[in-house]
Short mmCIF file of C-alpha atoms and ligand atoms in Angstrom, two decimals:
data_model
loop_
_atom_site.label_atom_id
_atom_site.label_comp_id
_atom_site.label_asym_id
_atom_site.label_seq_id
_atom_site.Cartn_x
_atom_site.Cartn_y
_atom_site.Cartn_z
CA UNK A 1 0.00 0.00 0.00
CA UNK A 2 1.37 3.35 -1.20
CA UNK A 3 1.52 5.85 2.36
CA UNK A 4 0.66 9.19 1.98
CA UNK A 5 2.05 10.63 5.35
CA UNK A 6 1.69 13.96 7.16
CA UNK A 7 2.79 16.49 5.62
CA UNK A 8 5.10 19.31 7.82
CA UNK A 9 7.68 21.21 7.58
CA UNK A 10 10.14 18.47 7.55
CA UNK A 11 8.99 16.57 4.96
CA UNK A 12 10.39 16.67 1.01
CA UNK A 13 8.86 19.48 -0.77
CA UNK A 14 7.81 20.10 -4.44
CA UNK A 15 9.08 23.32 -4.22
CA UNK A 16 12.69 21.95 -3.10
CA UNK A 17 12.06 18.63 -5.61
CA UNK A 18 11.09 20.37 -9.04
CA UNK A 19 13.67 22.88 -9.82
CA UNK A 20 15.97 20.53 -8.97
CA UNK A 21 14.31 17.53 -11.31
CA UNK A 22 14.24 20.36 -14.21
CA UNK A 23 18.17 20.33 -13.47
CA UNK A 24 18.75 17.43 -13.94
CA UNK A 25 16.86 17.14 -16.68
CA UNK A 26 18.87 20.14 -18.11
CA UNK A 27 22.26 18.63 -17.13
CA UNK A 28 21.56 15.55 -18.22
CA UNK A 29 20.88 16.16 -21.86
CA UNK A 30 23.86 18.06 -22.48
CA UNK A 31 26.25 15.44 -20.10
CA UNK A 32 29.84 14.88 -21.39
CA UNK A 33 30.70 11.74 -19.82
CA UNK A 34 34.42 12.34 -20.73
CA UNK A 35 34.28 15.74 -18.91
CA UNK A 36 34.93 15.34 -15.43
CA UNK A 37 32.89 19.00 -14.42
CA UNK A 38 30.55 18.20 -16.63
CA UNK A 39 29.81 14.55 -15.32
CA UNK A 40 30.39 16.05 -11.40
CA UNK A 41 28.23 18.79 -12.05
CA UNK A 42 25.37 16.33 -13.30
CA UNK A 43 25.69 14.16 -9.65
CA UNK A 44 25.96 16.82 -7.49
CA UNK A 45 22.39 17.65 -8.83
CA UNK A 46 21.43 14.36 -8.75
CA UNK A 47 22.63 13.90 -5.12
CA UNK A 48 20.88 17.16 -3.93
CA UNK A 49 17.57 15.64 -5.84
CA UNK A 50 18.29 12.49 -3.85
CA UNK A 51 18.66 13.96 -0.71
CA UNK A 52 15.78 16.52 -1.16
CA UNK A 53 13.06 13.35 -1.94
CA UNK A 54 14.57 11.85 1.63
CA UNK A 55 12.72 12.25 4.79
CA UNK A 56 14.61 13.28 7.53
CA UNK A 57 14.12 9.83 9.49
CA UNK A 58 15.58 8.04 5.95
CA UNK A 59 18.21 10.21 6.16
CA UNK A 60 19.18 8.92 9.90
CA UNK A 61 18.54 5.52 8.79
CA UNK A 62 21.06 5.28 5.55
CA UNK A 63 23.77 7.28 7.42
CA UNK A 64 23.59 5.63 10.65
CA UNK A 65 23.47 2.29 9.95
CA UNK A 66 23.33 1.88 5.78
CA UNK A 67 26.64 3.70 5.25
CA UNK A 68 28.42 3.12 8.54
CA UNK A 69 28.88 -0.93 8.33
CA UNK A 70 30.21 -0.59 4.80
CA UNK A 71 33.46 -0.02 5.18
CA UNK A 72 33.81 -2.95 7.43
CA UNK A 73 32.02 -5.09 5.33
CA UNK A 74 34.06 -4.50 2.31
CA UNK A 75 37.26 -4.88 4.51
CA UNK A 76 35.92 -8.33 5.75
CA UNK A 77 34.99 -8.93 2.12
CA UNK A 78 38.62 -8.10 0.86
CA UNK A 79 40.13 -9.74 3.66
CA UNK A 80 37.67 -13.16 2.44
CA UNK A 81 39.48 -12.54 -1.31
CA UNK A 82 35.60 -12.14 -2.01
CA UNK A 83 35.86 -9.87 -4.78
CA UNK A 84 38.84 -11.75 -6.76
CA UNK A 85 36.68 -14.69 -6.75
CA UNK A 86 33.27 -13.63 -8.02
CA UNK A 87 35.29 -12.59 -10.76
CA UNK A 88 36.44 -16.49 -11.17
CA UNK A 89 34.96 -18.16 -14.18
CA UNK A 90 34.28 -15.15 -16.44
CA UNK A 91 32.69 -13.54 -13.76
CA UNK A 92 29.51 -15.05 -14.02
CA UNK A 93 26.79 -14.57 -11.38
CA UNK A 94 27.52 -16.90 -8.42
CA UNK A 95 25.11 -18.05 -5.50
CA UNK A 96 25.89 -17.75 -1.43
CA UNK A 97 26.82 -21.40 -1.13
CA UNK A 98 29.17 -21.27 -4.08
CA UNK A 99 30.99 -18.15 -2.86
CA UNK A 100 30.70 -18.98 0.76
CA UNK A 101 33.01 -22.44 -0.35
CA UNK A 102 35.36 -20.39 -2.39
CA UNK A 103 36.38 -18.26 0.64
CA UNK A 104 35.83 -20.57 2.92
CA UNK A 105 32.77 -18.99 5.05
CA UNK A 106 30.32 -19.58 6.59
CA UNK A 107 27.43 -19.24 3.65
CA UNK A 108 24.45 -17.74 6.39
CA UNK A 109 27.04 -15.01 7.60
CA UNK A 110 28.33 -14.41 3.84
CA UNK A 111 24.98 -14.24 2.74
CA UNK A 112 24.29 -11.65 5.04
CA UNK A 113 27.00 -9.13 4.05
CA UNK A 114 26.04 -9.90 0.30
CA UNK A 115 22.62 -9.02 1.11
CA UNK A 116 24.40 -5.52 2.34
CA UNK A 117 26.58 -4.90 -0.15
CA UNK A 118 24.08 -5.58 -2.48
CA UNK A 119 21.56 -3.44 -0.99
CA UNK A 120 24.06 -0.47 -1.21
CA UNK A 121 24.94 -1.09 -4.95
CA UNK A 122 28.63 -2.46 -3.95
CA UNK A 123 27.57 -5.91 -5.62
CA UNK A 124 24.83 -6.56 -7.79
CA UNK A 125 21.68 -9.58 -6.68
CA UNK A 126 21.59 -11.01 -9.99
CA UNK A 127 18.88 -13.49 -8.75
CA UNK A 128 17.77 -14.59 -5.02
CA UNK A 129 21.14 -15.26 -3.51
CA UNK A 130 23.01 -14.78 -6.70
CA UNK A 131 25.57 -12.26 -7.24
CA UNK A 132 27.98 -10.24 -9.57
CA UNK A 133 30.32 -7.97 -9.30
CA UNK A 134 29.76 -4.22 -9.67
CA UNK A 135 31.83 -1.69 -11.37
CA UNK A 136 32.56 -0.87 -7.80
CA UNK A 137 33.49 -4.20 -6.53
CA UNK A 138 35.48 -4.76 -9.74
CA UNK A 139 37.60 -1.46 -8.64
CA UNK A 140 38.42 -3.38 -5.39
CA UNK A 141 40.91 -5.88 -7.66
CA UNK A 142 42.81 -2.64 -8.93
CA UNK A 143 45.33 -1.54 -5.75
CA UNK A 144 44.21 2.11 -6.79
CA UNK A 145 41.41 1.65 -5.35
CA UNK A 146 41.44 -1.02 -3.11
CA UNK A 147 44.44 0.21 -0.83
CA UNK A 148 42.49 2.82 0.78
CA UNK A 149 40.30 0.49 2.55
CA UNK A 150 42.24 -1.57 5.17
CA UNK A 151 43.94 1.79 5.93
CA UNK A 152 40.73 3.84 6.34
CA UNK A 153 39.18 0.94 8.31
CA UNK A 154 42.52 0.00 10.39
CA UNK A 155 43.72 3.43 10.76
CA UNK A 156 40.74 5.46 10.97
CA UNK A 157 37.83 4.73 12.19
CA UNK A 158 38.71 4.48 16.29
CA UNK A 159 39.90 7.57 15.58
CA UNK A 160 36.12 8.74 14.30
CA UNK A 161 34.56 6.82 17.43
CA UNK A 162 36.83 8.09 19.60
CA UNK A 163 36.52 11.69 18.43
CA UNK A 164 32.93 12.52 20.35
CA UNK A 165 34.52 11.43 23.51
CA UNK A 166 37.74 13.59 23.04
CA UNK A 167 36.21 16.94 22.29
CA UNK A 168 33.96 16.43 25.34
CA UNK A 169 36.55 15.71 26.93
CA UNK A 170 38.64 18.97 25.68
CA UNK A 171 36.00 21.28 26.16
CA UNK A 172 35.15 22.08 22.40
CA UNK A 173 38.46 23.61 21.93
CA UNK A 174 40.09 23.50 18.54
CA UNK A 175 43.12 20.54 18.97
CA UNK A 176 46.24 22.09 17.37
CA UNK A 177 48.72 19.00 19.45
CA UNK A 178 49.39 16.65 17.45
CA UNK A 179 50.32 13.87 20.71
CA UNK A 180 46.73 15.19 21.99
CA UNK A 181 44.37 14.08 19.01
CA UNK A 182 41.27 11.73 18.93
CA UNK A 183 43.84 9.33 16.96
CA UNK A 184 46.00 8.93 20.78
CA UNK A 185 42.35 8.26 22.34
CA UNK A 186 41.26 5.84 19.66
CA UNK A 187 44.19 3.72 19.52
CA UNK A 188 44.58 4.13 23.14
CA UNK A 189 48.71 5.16 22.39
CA UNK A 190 50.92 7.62 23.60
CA UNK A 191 52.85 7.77 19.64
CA UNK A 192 52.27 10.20 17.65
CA UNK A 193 50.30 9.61 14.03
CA UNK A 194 53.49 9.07 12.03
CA UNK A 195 55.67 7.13 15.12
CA UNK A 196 53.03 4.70 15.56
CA UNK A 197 52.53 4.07 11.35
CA UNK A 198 56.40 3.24 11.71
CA UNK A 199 55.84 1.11 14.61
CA UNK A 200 52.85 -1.11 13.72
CA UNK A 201 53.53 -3.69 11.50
CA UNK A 202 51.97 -2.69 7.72
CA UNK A 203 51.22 0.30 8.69
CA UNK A 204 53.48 1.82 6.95
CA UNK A 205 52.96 0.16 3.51
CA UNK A 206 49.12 0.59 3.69
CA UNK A 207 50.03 4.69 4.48
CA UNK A 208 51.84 4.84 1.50
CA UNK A 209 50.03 3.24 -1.02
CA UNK A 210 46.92 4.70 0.08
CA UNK A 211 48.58 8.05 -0.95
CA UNK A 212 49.37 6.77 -3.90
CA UNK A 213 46.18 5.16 -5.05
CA UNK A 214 44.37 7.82 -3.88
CA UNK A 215 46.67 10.44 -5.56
CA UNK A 216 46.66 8.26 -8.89
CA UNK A 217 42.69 8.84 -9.41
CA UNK A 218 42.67 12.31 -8.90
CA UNK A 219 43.04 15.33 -11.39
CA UNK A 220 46.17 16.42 -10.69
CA UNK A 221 48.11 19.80 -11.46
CA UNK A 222 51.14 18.11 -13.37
CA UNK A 223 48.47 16.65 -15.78
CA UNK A 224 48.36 19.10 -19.20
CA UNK A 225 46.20 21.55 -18.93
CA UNK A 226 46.83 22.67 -15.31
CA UNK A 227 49.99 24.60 -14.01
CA UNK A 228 51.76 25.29 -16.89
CA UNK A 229 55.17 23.05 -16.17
CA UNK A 230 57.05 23.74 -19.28
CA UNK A 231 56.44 27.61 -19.21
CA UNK A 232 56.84 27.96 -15.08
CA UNK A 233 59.89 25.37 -13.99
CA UNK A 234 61.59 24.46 -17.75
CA UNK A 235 61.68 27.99 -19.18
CA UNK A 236 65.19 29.68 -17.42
CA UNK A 237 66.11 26.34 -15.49
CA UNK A 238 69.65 26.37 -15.13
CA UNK A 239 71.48 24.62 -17.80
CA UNK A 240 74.25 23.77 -14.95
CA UNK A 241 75.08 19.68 -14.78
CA UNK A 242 73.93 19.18 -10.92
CA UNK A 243 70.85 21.44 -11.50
CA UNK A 244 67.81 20.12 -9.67
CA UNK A 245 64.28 20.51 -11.62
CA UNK A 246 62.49 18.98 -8.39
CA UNK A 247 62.34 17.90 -4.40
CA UNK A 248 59.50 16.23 -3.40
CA UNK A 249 59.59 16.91 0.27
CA UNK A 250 57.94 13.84 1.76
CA UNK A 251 57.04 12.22 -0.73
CA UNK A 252 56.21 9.07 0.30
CA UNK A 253 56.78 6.04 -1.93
CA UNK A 254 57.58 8.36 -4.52
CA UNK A 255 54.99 7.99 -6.98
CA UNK A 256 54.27 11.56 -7.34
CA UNK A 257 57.55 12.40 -8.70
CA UNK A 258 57.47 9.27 -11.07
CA UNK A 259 54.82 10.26 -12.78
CA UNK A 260 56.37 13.68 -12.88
CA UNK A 261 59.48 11.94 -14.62
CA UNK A 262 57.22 10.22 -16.53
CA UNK A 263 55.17 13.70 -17.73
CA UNK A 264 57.95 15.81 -18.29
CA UNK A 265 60.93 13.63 -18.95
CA UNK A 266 61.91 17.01 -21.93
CA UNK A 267 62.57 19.07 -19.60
CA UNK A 268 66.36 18.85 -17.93
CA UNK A 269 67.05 18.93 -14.66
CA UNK A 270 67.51 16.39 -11.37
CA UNK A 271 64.44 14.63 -9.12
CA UNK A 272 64.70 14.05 -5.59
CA UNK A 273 62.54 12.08 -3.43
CA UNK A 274 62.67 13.51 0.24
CA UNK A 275 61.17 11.38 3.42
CA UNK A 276 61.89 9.94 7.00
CA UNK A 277 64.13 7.13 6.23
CA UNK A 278 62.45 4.36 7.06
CA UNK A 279 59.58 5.47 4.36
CA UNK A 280 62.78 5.87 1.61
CA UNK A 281 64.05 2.76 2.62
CA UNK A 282 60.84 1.05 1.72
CA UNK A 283 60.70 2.46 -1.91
CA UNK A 284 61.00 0.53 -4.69
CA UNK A 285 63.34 0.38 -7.48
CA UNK A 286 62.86 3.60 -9.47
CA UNK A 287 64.24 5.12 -12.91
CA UNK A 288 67.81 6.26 -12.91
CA UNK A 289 67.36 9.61 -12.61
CA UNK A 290 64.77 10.13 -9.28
CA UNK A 291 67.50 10.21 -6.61
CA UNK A 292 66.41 8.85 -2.77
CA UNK A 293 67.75 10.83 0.19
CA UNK A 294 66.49 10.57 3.53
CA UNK A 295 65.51 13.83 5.45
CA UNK A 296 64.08 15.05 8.13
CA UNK A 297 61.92 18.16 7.51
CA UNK A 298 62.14 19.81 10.28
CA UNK A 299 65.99 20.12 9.73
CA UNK A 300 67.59 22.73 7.17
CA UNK A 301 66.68 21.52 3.72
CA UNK A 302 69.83 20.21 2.39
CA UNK A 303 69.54 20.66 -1.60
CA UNK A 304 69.95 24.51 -2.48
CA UNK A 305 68.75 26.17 -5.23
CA UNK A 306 66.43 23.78 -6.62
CA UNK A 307 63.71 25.24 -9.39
CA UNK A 308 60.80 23.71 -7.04
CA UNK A 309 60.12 22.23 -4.03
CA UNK A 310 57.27 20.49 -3.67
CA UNK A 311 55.37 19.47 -0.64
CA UNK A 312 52.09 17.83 -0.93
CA UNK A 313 49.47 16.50 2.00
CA UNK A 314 52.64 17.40 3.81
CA UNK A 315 51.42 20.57 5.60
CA UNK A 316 47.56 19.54 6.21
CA UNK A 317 49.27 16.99 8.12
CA UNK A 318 50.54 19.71 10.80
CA UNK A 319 48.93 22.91 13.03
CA UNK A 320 50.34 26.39 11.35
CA UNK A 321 53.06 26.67 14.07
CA UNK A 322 54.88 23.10 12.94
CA UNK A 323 54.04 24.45 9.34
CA UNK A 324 56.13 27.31 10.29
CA UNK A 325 58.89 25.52 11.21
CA UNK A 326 58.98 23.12 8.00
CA UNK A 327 58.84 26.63 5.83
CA UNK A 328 61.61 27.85 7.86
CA UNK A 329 63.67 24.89 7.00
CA UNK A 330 62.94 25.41 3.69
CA UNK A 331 63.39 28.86 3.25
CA UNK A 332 67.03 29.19 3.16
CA UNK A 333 67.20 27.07 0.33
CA UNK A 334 65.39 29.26 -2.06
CA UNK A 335 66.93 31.12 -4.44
CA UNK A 336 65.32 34.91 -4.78
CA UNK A 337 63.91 35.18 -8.78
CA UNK A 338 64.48 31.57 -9.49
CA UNK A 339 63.28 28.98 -6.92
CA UNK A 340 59.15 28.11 -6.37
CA UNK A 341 57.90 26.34 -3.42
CA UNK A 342 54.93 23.81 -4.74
CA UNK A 343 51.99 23.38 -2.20
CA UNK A 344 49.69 20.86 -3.41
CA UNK A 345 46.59 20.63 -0.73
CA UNK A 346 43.18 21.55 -0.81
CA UNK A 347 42.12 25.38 -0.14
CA UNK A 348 38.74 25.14 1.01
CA UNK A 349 36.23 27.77 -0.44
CA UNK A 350 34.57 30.10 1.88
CA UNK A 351 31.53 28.88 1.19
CA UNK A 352 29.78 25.52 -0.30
CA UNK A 353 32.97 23.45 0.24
CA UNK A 354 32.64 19.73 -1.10
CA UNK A 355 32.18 17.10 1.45
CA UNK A 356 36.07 15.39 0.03
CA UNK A 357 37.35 18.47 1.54
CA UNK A 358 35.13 18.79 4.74
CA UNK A 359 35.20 15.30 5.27
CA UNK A 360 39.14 15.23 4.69
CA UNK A 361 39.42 18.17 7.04
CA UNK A 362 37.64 16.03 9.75
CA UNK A 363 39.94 13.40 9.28
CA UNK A 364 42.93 15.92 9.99
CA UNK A 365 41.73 17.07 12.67
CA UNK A 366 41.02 13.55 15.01
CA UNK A 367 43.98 11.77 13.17
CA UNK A 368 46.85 15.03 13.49
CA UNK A 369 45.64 17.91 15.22
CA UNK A 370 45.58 19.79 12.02
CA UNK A 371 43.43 20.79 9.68
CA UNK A 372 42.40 21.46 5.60
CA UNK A 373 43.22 25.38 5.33
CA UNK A 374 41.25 27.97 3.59
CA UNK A 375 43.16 30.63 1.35
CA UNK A 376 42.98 33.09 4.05
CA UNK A 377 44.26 30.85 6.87
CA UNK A 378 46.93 29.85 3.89
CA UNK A 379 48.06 33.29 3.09
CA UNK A 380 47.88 34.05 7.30
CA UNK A 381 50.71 31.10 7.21
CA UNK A 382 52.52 31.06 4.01
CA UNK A 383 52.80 35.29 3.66
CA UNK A 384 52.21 36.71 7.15
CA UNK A 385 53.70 34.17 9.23
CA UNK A 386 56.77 32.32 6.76
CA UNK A 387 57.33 36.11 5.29
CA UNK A 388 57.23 34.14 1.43
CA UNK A 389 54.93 35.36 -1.37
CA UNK A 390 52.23 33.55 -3.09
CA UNK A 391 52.36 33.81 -6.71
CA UNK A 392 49.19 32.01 -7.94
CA UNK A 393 46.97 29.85 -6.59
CA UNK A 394 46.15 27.20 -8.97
CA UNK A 395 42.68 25.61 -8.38
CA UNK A 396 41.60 22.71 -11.14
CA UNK A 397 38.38 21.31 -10.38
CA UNK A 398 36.25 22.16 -7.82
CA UNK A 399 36.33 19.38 -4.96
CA UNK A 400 40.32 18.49 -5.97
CA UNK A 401 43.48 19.67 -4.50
CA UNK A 402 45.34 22.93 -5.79
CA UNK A 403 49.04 23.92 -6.55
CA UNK A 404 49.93 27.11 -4.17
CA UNK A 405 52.94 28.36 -6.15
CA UNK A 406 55.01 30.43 -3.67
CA UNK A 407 58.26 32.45 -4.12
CA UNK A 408 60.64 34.98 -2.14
CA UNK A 409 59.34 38.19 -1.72
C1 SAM B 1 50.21 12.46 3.95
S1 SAM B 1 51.73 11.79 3.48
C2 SAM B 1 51.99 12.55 1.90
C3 SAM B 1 52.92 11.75 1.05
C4 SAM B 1 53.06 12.26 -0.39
N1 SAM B 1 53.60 13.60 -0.46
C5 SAM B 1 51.74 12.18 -1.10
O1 SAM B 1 51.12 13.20 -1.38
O2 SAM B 1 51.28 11.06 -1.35
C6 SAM B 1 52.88 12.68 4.50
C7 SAM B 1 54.32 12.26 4.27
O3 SAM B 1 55.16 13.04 5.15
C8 SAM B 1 56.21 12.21 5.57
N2 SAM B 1 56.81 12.76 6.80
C9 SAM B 1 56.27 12.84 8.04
N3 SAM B 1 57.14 13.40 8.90
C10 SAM B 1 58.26 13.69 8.17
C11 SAM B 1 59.51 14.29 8.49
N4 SAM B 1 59.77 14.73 9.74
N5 SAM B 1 60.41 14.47 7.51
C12 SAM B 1 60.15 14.04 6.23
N6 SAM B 1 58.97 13.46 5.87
C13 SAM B 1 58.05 13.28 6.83
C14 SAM B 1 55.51 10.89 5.81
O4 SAM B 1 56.41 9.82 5.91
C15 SAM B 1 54.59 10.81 4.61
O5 SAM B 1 55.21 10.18 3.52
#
């Protein structure tokens, strides 16, 4: 029986539904698939038009418990190989009891969290009991995409149960301590973030190619058609022998500044990957001409003169006063007129941020003590408090990271 309920205040409203079903209308009949604002554009509608049709109540109900078990359940699916083998066989639709005695499960419990995953559109029911993979599940087999999710799972989410708790606890101040976070409370240690991803076995690894999966799939401003490499680092590089093009200060497992190599292999010039040693240590083999060297940030940059240092996720990591000190330690190896300092990190618009940002600045906050800056806080920091100039600000697509380009004054 179709329900016609009360109608109040609360409830979905034509007024709110039409306009935005017109849109989407609209949006949809002149969709570019292969253009990514275009496409985005299209399901932000769509998601507002979602969300305006929801009752409050449905609302509570698809966050609360919908969306919150997911994460876990594809981690438990992962961790069951589930994925790999519903591809098995020409990945052909496969019932409970099949699957259950390919991953050796129970086939009532497995049947539940298919029933789940199915329900959310991570897996498709094909029949009663009978599944396929998704486009979504399929993206699990890639490491792009499925490294994120025992790191999010394993490293995050005490730190999102613990964080209610903690800001009771400090009295609704903003946390700027890094050793006093939600992430200490949640995993119940005294280490800081980055100590205790040294210190727990695979941490580490699943840090690092989280970054880099994550980082592979985005829009990124070494791609053509966003900062302008050629004209703004290969134009007046110095034709000098030991000349370095790029540093990428912490950078990981390095795959940022292969794929720079990769881009831009015309242009002259040295690469240097920059991190704590442990992280360099557990690089792999890369082309000749990326050069490893462990370093501490917070001690004088070592490499002088380079055409562009570039720090990425590096200072949304830290509160402006450790920020401070990294920029110091970089500062004295700039050369006036010639050398750029790269910041690659969100800036969050002053109004109608997107929830990657928001949600990525919650994350800093309970897992560092720091935060996802907006262009004022980043000019308070970069120009006011580091005394260096920003030169542009170079902002892609809305909802992705940007390139701060910063010189001597
Ligand atoms: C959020 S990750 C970003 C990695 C990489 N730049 C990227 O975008 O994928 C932060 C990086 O900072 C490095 N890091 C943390 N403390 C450091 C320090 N004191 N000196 C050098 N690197 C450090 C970490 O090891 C990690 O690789």
């Amino acid at each position: 029986m179709d329900s016609t309920h009360n109608v109040d205040s609360l409830s979905p409203s034509r007024e709110e539904v039409l306009p935005l079903l017109e849109q989407v209308h609209i949006k949809g009949l002149s969709l570019q698939l292969n253009n990514s604002k275009s496409r985005k554009d299209l399901m932000e509608t769509t998601r507002a038009l979602f969300l305006a049709l929801e009752t409050p109540m449905e609302a509570i109900v698809r966050m609360a418990w919908a969306e919150k078990p997911l994460v876990p359940l594809i981690y438990t699916a992962m961790n069951l190989n589930l994925f790999a083998k519903m591809n098995e066989n020409g990945a052909s639709p496969k019932n409970v009891r099949e699957l259950a005695e390919m991953t050796d499960s129970d086939p009532i419990l497995l049947g539940r969290i298919l029933k789940h995953l199915a329900a959310m559109s991570f897996v498709k029911e094909t029949g009663p009991d009978i599944y396929t993979n998704t486009r979504l599940s399929k993206s699990m087999l890639h490491p792009d995409h499925s490294s994120s999710i025992p790191f999010l799972e394993t490293t995050f989410s005490k730190n999102f149960t613990a964080l209610p708790k903690f800001l009771l606890d400090t009295k609704y101040r903003n946390c700027t301590d890094p050793m006093k976070s939600a992430f200490q409370a949640g995993h119940d240690t005294t280490l800081s973030a980055f100590e205790w991803f040294s210190t727990t076995p695979g941490q580490l690894e699943l840090l690092t190619t989280h970054m880099a999966g994550y980082n592979r799939t985005l829009t990124r401003w070494m791609d053509k058609g966003c900062y302008p490499v050629e004209k703004n680092l290969g134009i007046g590089l110095s034709k000098e022998e030991e000349a370095v093009l790029l540093v990428d200060v912490g950078g990981g497992s390095g795959h940022d500044i292969l794929d720079f190599h990769k881009q831009y292999s015309g242009i002259s010039g040295r690469l240097i990957l920059q991190d704590r040693p442990d992280v360099i240590a557990s690089t792999k083999d890369f082309p000749d001409r990326i050069e490893k060297m462990p370093y501490d940030f917070f001690t004088e940059q070592p490499i002088k003169g380079a055409r562009a240092y570039y720090l990425h996720f590096i200072l949304h990591d830290w509160p402006d006063s450790t920020c401070l000190d990294i920029l110091k330690n970089l500062k004295p190896a700039l050369k006036k007129g010639y050398s750029k300092i790269l910041i690659n990190e969100y800036v969050v618009p002053a109004q109608n941020a997107h929830y990657s940002v928001t949600g990525l600045d919650i994350m800093m906050m309970s897992l560092f003590a720091s935060m996802e800056r907006t262009e004022e806080a980043w000019r308070k920091l970069i120009e006011e408090e580091a005394g260096l100039k920003i030169v542009a600000i170079w902002t892609y697509e809305r909802g992705t990271d940007s390139l701060i380009e910063v010189e001597l004054p």
